[in-house]
Amino acid sequence: ACLTLMACPHHSFLLDHQLLSSRLSPVEQPHVDKLNRKSLYEDGDVVIGGLFPLHYSPVSSPLTYNVKPTPNTYNYFSARALRWMQTMTFAIKEINGRTDILPRLKLGFHIRDSCDDIPVSLKASFLLANGQPEGSKGNASQDEAAGLGCEAVNRTVSPVIIGDAGSGVSMALLRSLGSFHIPLVSYFASCSCLSNQREFPTFMRTMPSDAFQIKALAQLVRYFGWTWVGVIGVESDYARFAIQLFLQESVRYGVCAAYTHFYPVGPSHEHIEKLLNVIQVSTRQVICFSFLDILREMQRQNLTGFQWIASEAWATSKLLWENSASLLKGTLGFAIQRAAVIPGLQQHLAALTPSAIHRIAFLAEFWEETFDCRLNGSANAHNHGLGSQQSRTPCKGTEALHDVYSPYSDVTQLRVSYNVYKAVYLVAYALQDMSNCKAGEGPFVRNTCADPKNFKPWQVRVANFSALGEEVNFDHNGDPIAYYDLMNWQTGPDGSLDLVKVGFYDASLPAGSSLSHLSECLNFASQALRSVCSSSCPPGSRIARRKGEPVCCYDCVPCAEGEFSNTTDCSRCSGDTWPNRARDLCIPKTMEYLSYHEFMGVLLCAASVLGAAVSLAIIVIFYTYKDTALVRANNMELSFLLLVFLTICFLVGLLFLGKPSEWLCRIRYPAFGISFALCLSCLLAKTVVVLMAFRSRLPGSPVMKWFGAKQQRASVLLGTAVQVIICFIWLLTSPPHANHNTDYHSSTIIVECVTGSDVGFWLVLGYIGVLACMCLVLAFLARKLPDNFNEAKFITFSILIFFAVWVTFIPVYMSTVGKYIVAVHVFAILASALGLLLCIFVPKCYIIVLKPEKNSKKFLMQR
């Protein structure tokens, strides 16, 4: 499905008075002159000019330049335009009968047929502006005046003209009449180019600018998802301007043109075929047009399944329905605001007296066209010339308008007629403002006022007013605020056209709510459901533009890592969220840390608790056998302290499990460093005591008194104090803290404890290494002590295991991330603590529990 806009100004020509006269016999000519009225005139203090396209669709004749060109003829007479003309006369007569507006001023009118053709319209406008009837040169002779019937030779000049219907014709008139500052009030010219007050300062209108309609059309096609549209138009400045405006506006709503095609005015069969080929090849199903010949050709070729979008020019044109109902069913279109009723207009339209019909050629032609008969003495000529006119049977005199349907008497869709009505009132209220002006308070030079009976054309000013209870407001460009009815063409029970209002567009509302109240009773063409070049990208993907193609044609590619999409483009998820597998929704990122509930955490937790339990069990054994030789010989106090500190080391591993927090991170690393410093300080004190005891050879040597119980405790505290100072400075300067790390896994938040200061962490670890090295050196020096008592070799083995664990820990720690680095750290703590526990205390427990015979002083002193 797609939308195609078609803009085509009507072209028609006036049947020349002299041509008709030349074809009639001399006897008939005076009578014909009287009937062939090309204008409608009524005198008044102010005569308002009027231009209406009563004829259209020209029959062109080639120019040979050998003979005088024949006058233009036309194909059709517009009963609809005749209703517009009659609405103007009705409004003027209504104002003249009112006492609240212009009570001391009588309005008149001078109305001419413009044929919607620029040359004819220009000629008619100058006749209105100079007040002379066509064909008069100065003062006409008495015979001429008699021949013209009631048409006076000199008429009152029209300082204001209401017209014309077409924008192109109006622009031509303004460029001519603008030099004379004559205001032109249009009731149907909608081109937004006319809003340029610098170029057209004397232009006013009661028809909304096309700029509003274009916005309404763009919002409509976007509302239904028709983003791939075709655009066709006639070769004219007006069409090109309107289509350009539509293309610019549609881009804002993501609507693209599948094609843009222009065809000439009065297209030939080849032009129409070419246009239909473009439409068919592009397989578009939404089209907007305003040219009848295209409909006929589509009907002939049985081209169906198109959704039509109508502009206000034909959105309520019932005449198109008669021969193309199957094509036009489901049409959507914007129509200008409709007046529910204009009181008295229907009676005015129906009040056609025989004298008026015979006297005014417009009415005579309408009567003959409507009833397909010939009035006695009528000067009306049909499109095929006088012969066709004479072939009609004479009218019987019993014809009545209520017996037939005619756009002239149809007052159910008073839209353009309502604009004509408002245009008359616009002029009337401008004159009323002149009448109400007080001397010295006027808007002109020196605060002067204009005389409503003798004013200059440029003194007419547009102002807001009220008509039929409705406020008519204008913007800064002099354009009325737009209000459109959205009409849907539906088939009535009897097969006739049923125009159903299914929504409206109000330009005074905010942009998001201008197109409102779309009804659920919309009736579309059967196949016109979607109109897109590329379907909307599914969630989790984004649009990738195709090079060299419109923006509506694209490919869909998946969103990049860390991005999601639920509309048309990808967006990055926030820092703590991540797209799901479909990438259409951001979900909270997975929190990763070493939990008590996962398998690895359970194992490490069990190992920590088991290690602490074993340490406590050994304490119980040592306490139970504290009086035995083995326990007493192994420095019982330091052994108990070492077992307690090892129990703490095992339990410190539990601080590395669970979700890190600020306080947990600040406790974790100092507890680790201080607990191992306590253990190694105790080992160092035990090794020194053993070494000094066996190195002191002389009896009564004072060396051991320097390594008494107090000194041993002091050495443990001193060795630990250094670690405490390091940790204290670390906590004061740059303490460890919890951190959410997303650098390694974008979809995972690693909740970890960062050291804060790498220097502080490595100083803690380095000091532990220094204590371990001192223990290893002293234990190595004590390696040759008596075997039955030699605890130094067990210390050596335990320190070697300690070194092996922590030397391996360093590269693994540097290359591991997330919860695994925590597991490595806990494993190193447990392995090193377990190595100390097993190497130093398990052999002693073996002797105490299983080999009690060796737990004697005699056995220990054998060597």
JSON list of C-alpha atoms in Angstrom, two decimals, residues 113 130 308 368-369 380 462 529 575 582 609 626 661 710 821 846:
[
{"chain": "A", "resi": 113, "resn": "ASP", "atom": "CA", "xyz": [-17.37, 33.78, -14.66]},
{"chain": "A", "resi": 130, "resn": "ASN", "atom": "CA", "xyz": [-12.73, 49.51, -13.63]},
{"chain": "A", "resi": 308, "resn": "TRP", "atom": "CA", "xyz": [-7.21, 6.52, -2.15]},
{"chain": "A", "resi": 368, "resn": "GLU", "atom": "CA", "xyz": [-30.81, 23.19, -19.49]},
{"chain": "A", "resi": 369, "resn": "GLU", "atom": "CA", "xyz": [-27.89, 21.06, -18.29]},
{"chain": "A", "resi": 380, "resn": "ASN", "atom": "CA", "xyz": [-26.75, 28.43, -24.03]},
{"chain": "A", "resi": 462, "resn": "VAL", "atom": "CA", "xyz": [-8.59, 41.50, 7.82]},
{"chain": "A", "resi": 529, "resn": "LEU", "atom": "CA", "xyz": [-3.44, -2.53, 4.94]},
{"chain": "A", "resi": 575, "resn": "GLY", "atom": "CA", "xyz": [25.38, 0.52, 33.72]},
{"chain": "A", "resi": 582, "resn": "ALA", "atom": "CA", "xyz": [16.28, -11.36, 22.39]},
{"chain": "A", "resi": 609, "resn": "VAL", "atom": "CA", "xyz": [35.38, -24.73, 59.37]},
{"chain": "A", "resi": 626, "resn": "LYS", "atom": "CA", "xyz": [49.66, -30.51, 79.04]},
{"chain": "A", "resi": 661, "resn": "SER", "atom": "CA", "xyz": [30.59, -4.71, 51.38]},
{"chain": "A", "resi": 710, "resn": "LYS", "atom": "CA", "xyz": [57.81, -12.57, 78.65]},
{"chain": "A", "resi": 821, "resn": "ILE", "atom": "CA", "xyz": [40.56, -14.70, 42.45]},
{"chain": "A", "resi": 846, "resn": "TYR", "atom": "CA", "xyz": [50.28, -38.94, 66.68]}
]
